[in-house]
Amino acid sequence: MEHFHYHSVSLHRKPRLPARMAAPSAPARPQLTVRSRLAATRRPKADVRAESTRQTATPYVMPLSRSAPPKSAGLARSALRSALVLAASVLAGCASIPEPTLQADVPAQWHNTRAGAPAPDPASWWKAYGDPLLDGLVEQALAENLTVAEAHARLQAARKLHGVADTPYRPELAFRTRDAVAADARSSYFQAGFDATWELGLFGRSEAAERLARADLDAAAATLQGARVSVVAEVVRTYRELRHAQAREQLLNEAVALQERQVELVSLRQRTSLASRIDTERAQAALEQARAALADPGVAIRQSALRLATLLGRNEPDPAWTRAPAATTVAPMRAAIRSAPADILRTRPDIQMAQARVLDAAGALGIARADLYPRLGLGGSLTIASNFANNFNRRGDAATSTQAIFSLGPLIDIPLFDWGRRQATERARGDELEAALLAYRQAVLNGVAEAESALIELDEYRQRREAEERALQALERASDHARRLTASKLSSEFDNADLASRRIQAGLALSATTLAQDLAFISLHKAVGGGGVPTSYALRTPPQGGGTGGPAEPDPRCPGCAGGTAEVAAGVAWRD
């Protein structure tokens, strides 16, 4: 057995990170890589004497020392390696980026809500309408909507990638083979061996990579929650528009019937010289206008049914949706919600997305700061080469022309000529983190403002609707009194036509205001992120390498939150 020790120094480029984790594109600059390995080679003497008289393509290793290194030198090298690893570990704590603190400026309570007013459950707010058909449509949409399914698939992908986020900083082992043959060689060597590497991920590099993967997971969870919230709101909105269109169509049909009767009465009066031809033409024009007005609710009904089919992932609407009678039940829509302003930090998808972007920016900053320091790792290899040609001696026995090389040592990548670019990248990533924090605060302000605006609209439309209800009730009482007078021959049907027309117009106005109140009610619960994760549809299976789907502990970064802001909603995303 012959021992020797050698060192090698080489210049190379070593891109290891994906584009999102690496510095921006710039002219390639060399890095200095120092590899220190301890190698041992064994070759038979007979094969060496045989090969001294011929040219071969044997692997060449340049020995710098033919004698075995003393034990004291080995101990010194081991101590040096231990000192380097210890120093790197100490510096790693100084280089890592702490997770940023999220400041949420939210009021303690809503300013435009009515104290003591009943409020529906935010997780199933659409059930306040008391419509079983609507409840079924919402459940079907959550289960069959293609946008929700797409977001769910992306969340599953993010979970799987998050589970292997630390793979680049785990030991790796590779097997390789190579047939080393030269064009003019009389012998060929087959080489096979193992290469082992382990990048230590010091200076906060592994923590930053984990944050980037966690940010992707949180962003995917926020996207899924946003898809659910939007789908629920759109289904309820479209369904209510369909029902209000049916109610308007019913009122306009009454208006057409009334105008047809008016034309008959005016024609009769014209024949008895009690009305002129002008009165007849005016009544006929009013009739045609009433018939033309029927087109609007008809189009709205068909379009709403088609939108419902699209939301449920279907090509054609169900005819039962349009055959159902127009709903006249009005939910107790008060300007009140159960959730507190701080709850929107974990229920609004856009706030969760902004939080994920903060985490992503923090991870990118950690990678940029780690790039300012050397990359440290351990490497080793075992290579065995065997001669398959010209390997017989004079006696006809196969010569064991085989050699083995074993090496082990640290791998150090030191940045040299691109220090300025790395510093600029690190500062730019710091500015991007500051921008992400500001965007998070703006998202919180926008969420609170949208909820307060929806509360104002809901309260105003409620008051307007109550006034229009009183007006309609007064007209209905007047119409009842007019019918009694007509039955007693104290009044004519022609004299009461104007009163009946005003009653229909009041009904149309009330229907429009009720629809506006419905839309404000829907906007309110969409603004607070309600309905994102119904209990029957919540995902409760934790991802690979993740935590559990149970209740989250209070997050110190989010004072006042009922659950940790890291948990997007019951069982949707997990934080380690």
Coordinates of C-alpha atoms in Angstrom, one line a residue:
M1 CA 0.0 0.0 0.0
E2 CA 1.4 3.4 -1.0
H3 CA 0.1 6.6 0.6
F4 CA 0.5 10.2 -0.5
H5 CA -1.2 13.5 0.2
Y6 CA -2.1 16.1 -2.3
H7 CA -3.9 19.4 -2.6
S8 CA -5.6 21.0 -5.6
V9 CA -6.7 24.6 -6.2
S10 CA -9.1 25.4 -9.1
L11 CA -11.1 28.3 -10.5
H12 CA -14.7 27.5 -11.4
R13 CA -18.2 28.8 -11.5
K14 CA -20.7 26.9 -9.3
P15 CA -24.3 28.0 -9.8
R16 CA -26.3 26.0 -7.2
L17 CA -29.5 28.0 -6.5
P18 CA -32.6 28.4 -8.6
A19 CA -33.1 31.7 -10.3
R20 CA -35.4 33.0 -7.5
M21 CA -32.7 32.3 -4.8
A22 CA -29.7 33.5 -6.7
A23 CA -28.4 36.9 -7.4
P24 CA -29.6 38.8 -10.5
S25 CA -27.9 38.0 -13.8
A26 CA -24.5 39.6 -14.1
P27 CA -21.3 38.8 -16.0
A28 CA -19.9 35.6 -14.8
R29 CA -17.0 36.1 -12.3
P30 CA -14.7 33.4 -11.1
Q31 CA -14.8 32.0 -7.5
L32 CA -11.9 30.4 -5.7
T33 CA -12.6 26.9 -4.6
V34 CA -10.2 25.1 -2.3
R35 CA -10.5 21.4 -2.0
S36 CA -8.4 19.5 0.5
R37 CA -8.5 15.7 0.2
L38 CA -6.6 12.8 1.7
A39 CA -6.0 10.1 -1.0
A40 CA -4.7 6.6 -0.9
T41 CA -3.9 4.5 -4.0
R42 CA -3.0 0.8 -4.3
R43 CA -1.6 -0.6 -7.5
P44 CA 0.2 -3.9 -8.0
K45 CA 3.9 -3.8 -8.7
A46 CA 3.7 -6.3 -11.5
D47 CA 1.3 -4.1 -13.4
V48 CA 3.5 -1.1 -12.9
R49 CA 6.5 -3.0 -14.4
A50 CA 4.4 -4.2 -17.3
E51 CA 3.1 -0.7 -18.1
S52 CA 6.5 0.9 -17.9
T53 CA 7.3 -0.6 -21.4
R54 CA 4.1 0.6 -23.1
Q55 CA 1.8 3.6 -23.5
T56 CA -1.5 3.3 -21.6
A57 CA -4.4 5.5 -20.8
T58 CA -4.3 4.9 -17.1
P59 CA -5.6 7.6 -14.8
Y60 CA -2.8 9.8 -13.6
V61 CA -2.4 11.1 -10.1
M62 CA 0.6 13.4 -9.3
P63 CA 2.0 12.4 -5.9
L64 CA 3.5 15.3 -4.0
S65 CA 4.8 13.2 -1.2
R66 CA 5.6 9.4 -1.4
S67 CA 5.9 9.0 2.3
A68 CA 3.0 8.5 4.6
P69 CA 2.1 11.7 6.5
P70 CA 3.0 11.6 10.2
K71 CA 0.2 11.1 12.8
S72 CA 0.8 14.5 14.2
A73 CA 0.0 16.1 10.9
G74 CA -3.3 14.2 10.7
L75 CA -4.2 15.3 14.2
A76 CA -3.4 18.9 13.3
R77 CA -5.5 18.8 10.2
S78 CA -8.4 17.3 12.2
A79 CA -8.1 20.0 14.8
L80 CA -8.1 22.6 12.1
R81 CA -11.2 21.2 10.5
S82 CA -13.0 21.2 13.8
A83 CA -12.0 24.8 14.5
L84 CA -13.2 25.9 11.1
V85 CA -16.6 24.2 11.5
L86 CA -17.0 25.6 15.0
A87 CA -16.1 29.1 13.8
A88 CA -18.5 28.8 10.9
S89 CA -21.3 27.7 13.2
V90 CA -20.8 30.8 15.4
L91 CA -20.7 33.1 12.4
A92 CA -23.9 31.4 11.0
G93 CA -25.9 32.7 14.0
C94 CA -24.7 36.2 13.2
A95 CA -25.4 36.0 9.5
S96 CA -29.0 34.5 9.7
I97 CA -31.9 36.9 9.2
P98 CA -34.5 36.9 12.1
E99 CA -38.1 36.5 10.9
P100 CA -39.6 39.9 10.5
T101 CA -42.2 41.3 12.8
L102 CA -45.5 42.0 11.2
Q103 CA -47.2 45.2 12.4
A104 CA -51.0 45.2 12.0
D105 CA -52.8 48.5 12.6
V106 CA -56.3 47.3 13.3
P107 CA -59.0 48.9 15.5
A108 CA -60.2 47.0 18.5
Q109 CA -63.8 47.0 17.2
W110 CA -65.8 48.0 14.1
H111 CA -67.0 51.6 14.0
N112 CA -70.0 51.1 11.7
T113 CA -71.6 48.0 13.2
R114 CA -74.7 47.9 15.3
A115 CA -74.2 46.6 18.8
G116 CA -76.4 43.7 19.8
A117 CA -77.7 43.1 16.2
P118 CA -77.9 39.5 15.2
A119 CA -75.1 38.3 12.8
P120 CA -74.7 35.1 10.9
D121 CA -71.9 32.6 11.3
P122 CA -69.0 33.9 9.2
A123 CA -68.1 30.3 8.1
S124 CA -71.6 29.8 6.7
W125 CA -73.0 33.3 6.3
W126 CA -75.1 32.4 3.2
K127 CA -77.3 30.2 5.3
A128 CA -78.9 33.4 6.7
Y129 CA -81.1 33.3 3.6
G130 CA -82.7 30.1 4.7
D131 CA -82.7 28.7 1.2
P132 CA -81.8 25.0 0.9
L133 CA -81.2 25.2 -2.8
L134 CA -78.7 28.0 -2.3
D135 CA -76.9 25.9 0.4
G136 CA -76.6 23.0 -2.0
L137 CA -75.3 25.2 -4.8
V138 CA -72.5 26.6 -2.5
E139 CA -71.5 23.1 -1.4
Q140 CA -71.4 21.9 -5.0
A141 CA -69.3 24.8 -6.1
L142 CA -66.7 24.3 -3.4
A143 CA -66.5 20.7 -4.4
E144 CA -66.6 21.0 -8.2
N145 CA -65.4 24.5 -9.1
L146 CA -62.3 24.2 -11.4
T147 CA -60.6 27.3 -10.0
V148 CA -60.8 25.9 -6.5
A149 CA -59.5 22.5 -7.8
E150 CA -56.6 24.2 -9.5
A151 CA -55.7 26.1 -6.4
H152 CA -55.9 22.9 -4.3
A153 CA -53.6 21.1 -6.7
R154 CA -51.1 23.9 -6.5
L155 CA -51.3 23.8 -2.7
Q156 CA -50.6 20.1 -2.7
A157 CA -47.5 20.7 -4.9
A158 CA -46.3 23.4 -2.6
R159 CA -46.7 21.1 0.4
K160 CA -44.6 18.4 -1.3
L161 CA -41.8 20.9 -2.2
H162 CA -41.9 22.3 1.3
G163 CA -41.3 18.9 2.8
V164 CA -38.0 18.6 0.9
A165 CA -36.9 22.2 1.2
D166 CA -33.8 21.2 3.2
T167 CA -32.7 18.5 0.8
P168 CA -29.8 20.6 -0.7
Y169 CA -28.3 20.8 2.8
R170 CA -28.4 17.1 3.5
P171 CA -25.7 14.6 2.6
E172 CA -25.8 13.4 -1.1
L173 CA -24.3 10.2 -2.5
A174 CA -23.9 9.6 -6.3
F175 CA -22.6 6.6 -8.2
R176 CA -20.7 7.2 -11.5
T177 CA -18.9 5.1 -14.1
R178 CA -16.6 6.1 -17.0
D179 CA -14.7 4.3 -19.7
A180 CA -11.5 6.2 -20.0
V181 CA -10.1 5.3 -23.5
A182 CA -7.7 7.4 -25.5
A183 CA -7.6 7.4 -29.3
D184 CA -4.0 6.0 -29.4
A185 CA -4.1 3.9 -26.3
R186 CA -3.3 0.2 -26.1
S187 CA -5.2 -0.2 -22.9
S188 CA -8.5 1.1 -21.5
Y189 CA -9.5 1.6 -18.0
F190 CA -13.1 1.3 -16.7
Q191 CA -13.7 3.6 -13.7
A192 CA -16.5 3.4 -11.2
G193 CA -16.9 5.1 -7.9
F194 CA -19.0 7.0 -5.4
D195 CA -19.1 10.8 -4.8
A196 CA -20.4 12.1 -1.5
T197 CA -21.0 15.8 -0.7
W198 CA -22.6 17.6 2.2
E199 CA -23.2 21.3 2.0
L200 CA -23.5 22.5 5.6
G201 CA -25.9 25.4 4.9
L202 CA -24.2 27.8 7.3
F203 CA -24.6 31.5 7.7
G204 CA -28.4 31.3 7.6
R205 CA -28.5 29.7 4.1
S206 CA -30.6 26.6 5.1
E207 CA -33.0 28.7 7.2
A208 CA -33.5 31.1 4.3
A209 CA -34.2 28.3 1.9
E210 CA -36.8 26.9 4.3
R211 CA -38.4 30.3 4.5
L212 CA -38.6 30.5 0.7
A213 CA -40.4 27.1 0.6
R214 CA -42.6 28.1 3.5
A215 CA -43.5 31.3 1.6
D216 CA -44.5 29.3 -1.4
L217 CA -46.7 27.1 0.8
D218 CA -48.4 30.0 2.4
A219 CA -49.0 31.7 -0.9
A220 CA -50.6 28.6 -2.3
A221 CA -52.8 28.3 0.8
A222 CA -53.8 31.9 0.5
T223 CA -54.6 31.4 -3.2
L224 CA -56.8 28.4 -2.3
Q225 CA -58.6 30.4 0.4
G226 CA -59.1 33.3 -1.9
A227 CA -60.6 31.0 -4.6
R228 CA -63.0 29.6 -2.0
V229 CA -64.1 33.0 -0.7
S230 CA -64.6 34.3 -4.2
V231 CA -66.5 31.2 -5.4
V232 CA -68.9 31.3 -2.4
A233 CA -69.5 35.1 -2.9
E234 CA -70.1 34.7 -6.6
V235 CA -72.4 31.8 -6.2
V236 CA -74.5 33.7 -3.7
R237 CA -74.4 36.8 -5.7
T238 CA -75.4 35.1 -9.0
Y239 CA -78.2 33.1 -7.3
R240 CA -79.7 36.2 -5.7
E241 CA -79.5 38.1 -9.0
L242 CA -81.4 35.2 -10.6
R243 CA -84.1 35.3 -8.0
H244 CA -84.5 39.1 -8.1
A245 CA -84.6 38.9 -11.9
Q246 CA -87.5 36.4 -11.6
A247 CA -89.2 38.8 -9.1
R248 CA -88.9 41.7 -11.5
E249 CA -90.2 39.6 -14.4
Q250 CA -93.2 38.7 -12.3
L251 CA -93.9 42.4 -11.6
L252 CA -93.4 43.4 -15.2
N253 CA -95.9 40.7 -16.3
E254 CA -98.4 42.3 -14.0
A255 CA -97.6 45.7 -15.6
V256 CA -98.2 44.2 -19.1
A257 CA -101.5 42.8 -17.9
L258 CA -102.5 46.1 -16.4
Q259 CA -101.6 48.0 -19.6
E260 CA -103.5 45.5 -21.8
R261 CA -106.6 46.2 -19.6
Q262 CA -106.0 49.9 -19.9
V263 CA -106.0 49.7 -23.7
E264 CA -109.3 47.8 -23.6
L265 CA -110.8 50.4 -21.3
V266 CA -109.5 53.4 -23.4
S267 CA -110.8 51.8 -26.6
L268 CA -114.2 51.4 -25.0
R269 CA -114.2 55.0 -23.8
Q270 CA -113.3 56.1 -27.3
R271 CA -116.2 54.2 -28.8
T272 CA -118.5 56.0 -26.3
S273 CA -116.8 59.4 -27.1
L274 CA -115.4 59.6 -23.6
A275 CA -111.8 59.5 -24.9
S276 CA -110.0 60.6 -28.0
R277 CA -107.8 58.7 -30.4
I278 CA -104.8 60.3 -28.7
D279 CA -105.7 58.6 -25.4
T280 CA -105.9 55.2 -27.2
E281 CA -102.5 55.6 -28.9
R282 CA -101.0 56.7 -25.6
A283 CA -102.3 53.6 -23.9
Q284 CA -101.0 51.4 -26.7
A285 CA -97.5 53.0 -26.4
A286 CA -97.5 52.3 -22.7
L287 CA -98.4 48.7 -23.4
E288 CA -95.5 48.2 -25.9
Q289 CA -93.1 49.8 -23.4
A290 CA -94.2 47.4 -20.7
R291 CA -93.7 44.5 -23.1
A292 CA -90.2 45.7 -24.1
A293 CA -89.2 46.0 -20.4
L294 CA -89.7 42.2 -20.0
A295 CA -86.5 41.6 -22.1
D296 CA -84.2 42.8 -19.3
P297 CA -85.1 40.3 -16.6
G298 CA -85.3 37.5 -19.2
V299 CA -81.7 38.1 -20.2
A300 CA -80.6 38.4 -16.6
I301 CA -82.3 35.1 -15.7
R302 CA -80.6 33.2 -18.5
Q303 CA -77.2 34.8 -17.9
S304 CA -77.3 34.1 -14.2
A305 CA -78.2 30.5 -14.8
L306 CA -75.2 30.2 -17.2
R307 CA -72.9 31.8 -14.7
L308 CA -74.0 29.4 -12.0
A309 CA -73.3 26.5 -14.3
T310 CA -69.8 27.8 -14.9
L311 CA -69.1 28.3 -11.2
L312 CA -70.2 24.7 -10.6
G313 CA -67.9 23.4 -13.4
R314 CA -70.8 22.5 -15.8
N315 CA -71.5 23.3 -19.4
E316 CA -75.3 23.7 -19.1
P317 CA -77.4 25.1 -16.3
D318 CA -79.9 23.0 -14.5
P319 CA -83.5 23.8 -15.7
A320 CA -84.7 23.4 -12.1
W321 CA -82.9 26.7 -11.2
T322 CA -85.1 28.8 -13.4
R323 CA -88.3 26.8 -12.6
A324 CA -88.0 27.5 -8.9
P325 CA -90.3 30.3 -7.7
A326 CA -88.8 33.7 -7.0
A327 CA -87.6 33.9 -3.4
T328 CA -89.3 36.7 -1.4
T329 CA -87.7 35.8 1.9
V330 CA -85.3 38.5 3.1
A331 CA -82.5 37.6 5.5
P332 CA -82.1 39.7 8.7
M333 CA -79.2 41.6 7.2
R334 CA -78.1 43.9 9.9
A335 CA -74.9 45.9 9.9
A336 CA -73.2 43.4 12.3
I337 CA -70.6 40.7 12.0
R338 CA -69.3 38.3 14.6
S339 CA -65.6 38.6 13.8
A340 CA -63.4 41.3 15.2
P341 CA -61.2 43.5 13.0
A342 CA -58.1 41.5 14.1
D343 CA -59.6 38.3 12.7
I344 CA -59.3 39.5 9.1
L345 CA -55.5 39.1 9.5
R346 CA -56.0 35.3 9.3
T347 CA -59.2 35.2 7.1
R348 CA -58.6 37.6 4.3
P349 CA -56.7 35.9 1.5
D350 CA -54.9 39.1 0.3
I351 CA -53.5 39.7 3.7
Q352 CA -52.3 36.2 3.9
M353 CA -50.7 36.6 0.5
A354 CA -49.0 39.8 1.6
Q355 CA -47.7 37.9 4.7
A356 CA -46.3 35.2 2.4
R357 CA -44.6 37.8 0.3
V358 CA -42.9 39.2 3.5
L359 CA -41.7 35.7 4.3
D360 CA -40.4 35.3 0.7
A361 CA -38.6 38.6 0.8
A362 CA -37.0 37.6 4.2
G363 CA -35.8 34.3 2.6
A364 CA -34.4 36.1 -0.4
L365 CA -32.5 38.5 1.9
G366 CA -31.2 35.5 3.9
I367 CA -29.8 33.9 0.7
A368 CA -28.2 37.2 -0.4
R369 CA -26.6 37.7 3.0
A370 CA -25.3 34.1 3.1
D371 CA -23.7 34.7 -0.3
L372 CA -21.4 37.2 1.3
Y373 CA -19.8 34.3 3.2
P374 CA -18.0 31.2 2.1
R375 CA -19.9 28.1 1.2
L376 CA -18.7 25.3 3.4
G377 CA -19.2 21.6 3.0
L378 CA -17.7 18.2 3.2
G379 CA -16.8 16.0 0.2
G380 CA -15.4 12.6 -0.4
S381 CA -15.0 10.1 -3.2
L382 CA -14.1 6.5 -3.8
T383 CA -12.9 5.6 -7.3
I384 CA -11.9 2.1 -8.6
A385 CA -10.2 1.8 -12.0
S386 CA -9.6 -1.6 -13.8
N387 CA -7.7 -2.4 -17.0
F388 CA -9.7 -4.6 -19.4
A389 CA -7.2 -4.7 -22.3
N390 CA -3.6 -6.0 -22.4
N391 CA -4.1 -7.5 -19.0
F392 CA -2.4 -10.9 -19.5
N393 CA 1.2 -11.7 -18.5
R394 CA 3.5 -14.1 -20.2
R395 CA 2.1 -17.1 -18.2
G396 CA -1.5 -16.4 -19.5
D397 CA -2.8 -15.3 -16.0
A398 CA -4.9 -12.2 -15.7
A399 CA -3.1 -9.4 -14.1
T400 CA -4.9 -7.6 -11.5
S401 CA -4.4 -4.1 -13.0
T402 CA -6.7 -2.3 -10.6
Q403 CA -6.3 0.8 -8.5
A404 CA -8.4 2.5 -5.9
I405 CA -8.4 6.1 -4.9
F406 CA -10.2 7.4 -1.7
S407 CA -10.4 11.1 -0.9
L408 CA -12.1 13.1 1.9
G409 CA -11.9 16.7 2.9
P410 CA -13.7 20.0 3.3
L411 CA -15.1 22.0 0.3
I412 CA -14.8 25.7 0.6
D413 CA -16.1 28.2 -2.0
I414 CA -14.9 31.8 -1.3
P415 CA -16.3 34.7 -3.3
L416 CA -13.5 37.0 -4.6
F417 CA -14.1 39.3 -7.5
D418 CA -17.9 39.9 -7.3
W419 CA -18.0 41.2 -3.7
G420 CA -19.5 44.5 -4.8
R421 CA -22.3 42.8 -6.7
R422 CA -23.1 40.6 -3.8
Q423 CA -23.3 43.5 -1.4
A424 CA -25.6 45.4 -3.8
T425 CA -27.8 42.4 -4.1
E426 CA -28.0 42.0 -0.3
R427 CA -28.9 45.7 0.1
A428 CA -31.5 45.4 -2.7
R429 CA -33.1 42.4 -1.0
G430 CA -33.3 44.4 2.2
D431 CA -35.2 47.2 0.4
E432 CA -37.5 44.6 -1.1
L433 CA -38.2 43.2 2.4
E434 CA -39.1 46.7 3.6
A435 CA -41.4 47.2 0.7
A436 CA -43.1 43.8 1.4
L437 CA -43.7 44.9 5.0
L438 CA -45.2 48.2 3.9
A439 CA -47.4 46.3 1.4
Y440 CA -48.6 44.0 4.2
R441 CA -49.6 47.1 6.3
Q442 CA -51.4 48.5 3.3
A443 CA -53.3 45.2 2.8
V444 CA -54.5 45.3 6.4
L445 CA -55.7 48.9 6.0
N446 CA -57.5 48.0 2.8
G447 CA -59.2 45.1 4.4
V448 CA -60.5 47.1 7.3
A449 CA -61.6 49.9 5.0
E450 CA -63.5 47.5 2.7
A451 CA -65.3 45.9 5.7
E452 CA -66.2 49.3 7.1
S453 CA -67.5 50.5 3.7
A454 CA -69.6 47.4 3.3
L455 CA -71.1 47.9 6.8
I456 CA -72.0 51.5 5.8
E457 CA -73.7 50.3 2.6
L458 CA -75.5 47.5 4.3
D459 CA -76.9 49.9 7.0
E460 CA -78.0 52.5 4.5
Y461 CA -79.7 50.1 2.1
R462 CA -81.4 48.5 5.1
Q463 CA -82.9 51.9 6.0
R464 CA -83.9 52.6 2.4
R465 CA -85.5 49.2 2.0
E466 CA -87.6 49.7 5.2
A467 CA -88.8 53.1 3.9
E468 CA -89.7 51.5 0.5
E469 CA -91.5 48.7 2.2
R470 CA -93.7 51.2 4.1
A471 CA -94.4 53.0 0.8
L472 CA -95.4 49.8 -0.9
Q473 CA -97.6 48.8 2.0
A474 CA -99.4 52.1 1.9
L475 CA -100.0 51.7 -1.9
E476 CA -101.3 48.2 -1.3
R477 CA -103.8 49.5 1.3
A478 CA -104.9 52.2 -1.1
S479 CA -105.4 49.6 -3.9
D480 CA -107.5 47.4 -1.6
H481 CA -109.7 50.4 -0.8
A482 CA -110.0 51.3 -4.5
R483 CA -111.1 47.7 -5.3
R484 CA -113.8 47.9 -2.7
L485 CA -115.0 51.2 -4.1
T486 CA -115.1 49.7 -7.6
A487 CA -117.0 46.7 -6.3
S488 CA -119.5 49.1 -4.7
K489 CA -119.9 51.0 -8.0
L490 CA -118.5 54.1 -6.3
S491 CA -115.5 54.2 -8.6
S492 CA -114.5 52.8 -12.0
E493 CA -111.7 50.5 -12.9
F494 CA -110.2 53.1 -15.2
D495 CA -109.9 55.6 -12.3
N496 CA -107.9 53.1 -10.3
A497 CA -105.4 52.1 -13.0
D498 CA -102.9 54.8 -12.1
L499 CA -102.9 53.6 -8.5
A500 CA -102.2 50.0 -9.6
S501 CA -99.4 51.2 -11.8
R502 CA -97.8 53.1 -9.0
R503 CA -98.0 50.0 -6.8
I504 CA -96.1 48.0 -9.4
Q505 CA -93.4 50.6 -9.8
A506 CA -93.0 50.7 -6.0
G507 CA -92.5 46.9 -6.1
L508 CA -89.8 47.2 -8.7
A509 CA -88.0 49.9 -6.7
L510 CA -88.2 47.7 -3.6
S511 CA -86.8 44.7 -5.5
A512 CA -83.8 46.8 -6.8
T513 CA -83.1 48.1 -3.3
T514 CA -83.3 44.5 -1.9
L515 CA -80.8 43.4 -4.5
A516 CA -78.5 46.2 -3.5
Q517 CA -78.8 45.2 0.1
D518 CA -78.0 41.6 -0.8
L519 CA -74.9 42.7 -2.7
A520 CA -73.8 44.8 0.3
F521 CA -74.3 41.8 2.6
I522 CA -72.2 39.6 0.2
S523 CA -69.5 42.3 0.0
L524 CA -69.3 42.5 3.7
H525 CA -68.6 38.8 4.3
K526 CA -66.3 38.7 1.3
A527 CA -64.4 41.6 2.8
V528 CA -63.8 39.7 6.1
G529 CA -62.9 36.5 4.3
G530 CA -66.0 34.6 5.4
G531 CA -66.8 31.3 3.9
G532 CA -63.3 30.5 2.9
V533 CA -63.1 27.2 4.7
P534 CA -66.5 25.6 5.6
T535 CA -66.2 22.8 8.2
S536 CA -67.3 20.2 5.8
Y537 CA -64.7 21.1 3.2
A538 CA -61.6 21.9 5.4
L539 CA -58.4 20.1 4.6
R540 CA -57.1 18.4 7.7
T541 CA -54.2 16.3 6.4
P542 CA -50.9 17.9 7.3
P543 CA -48.2 18.0 4.5
Q544 CA -45.1 15.9 4.5
G545 CA -42.7 17.1 7.0
G546 CA -45.3 19.6 8.3
G547 CA -47.1 20.1 11.6
T548 CA -50.7 19.3 12.3
G549 CA -54.0 20.8 11.3
G550 CA -55.1 21.5 14.8
P551 CA -55.7 24.9 16.4
A552 CA -52.8 27.3 16.1
E553 CA -51.2 28.9 19.0
P554 CA -51.5 32.7 19.3
D555 CA -48.9 34.3 17.1
P556 CA -46.7 36.9 18.9
R557 CA -46.5 38.9 15.7
C558 CA -50.2 39.3 15.6
P559 CA -51.6 40.6 18.9
G560 CA -55.3 40.0 19.2
C561 CA -55.5 37.2 16.6
A562 CA -57.6 34.3 17.8
G563 CA -55.2 31.9 16.1
G564 CA -51.7 32.1 14.7
T565 CA -51.5 34.2 11.6
A566 CA -49.3 31.5 10.1
E567 CA -52.3 29.1 9.9
V568 CA -54.3 30.5 7.0
A569 CA -57.5 28.8 8.1
A570 CA -58.6 25.6 9.8
G571 CA -56.2 23.1 8.4
V572 CA -55.3 24.8 5.1
A573 CA -51.6 25.6 5.8
W574 CA -49.2 24.6 8.4
R575 CA -46.0 26.2 9.8
D576 CA -43.2 24.3 11.3

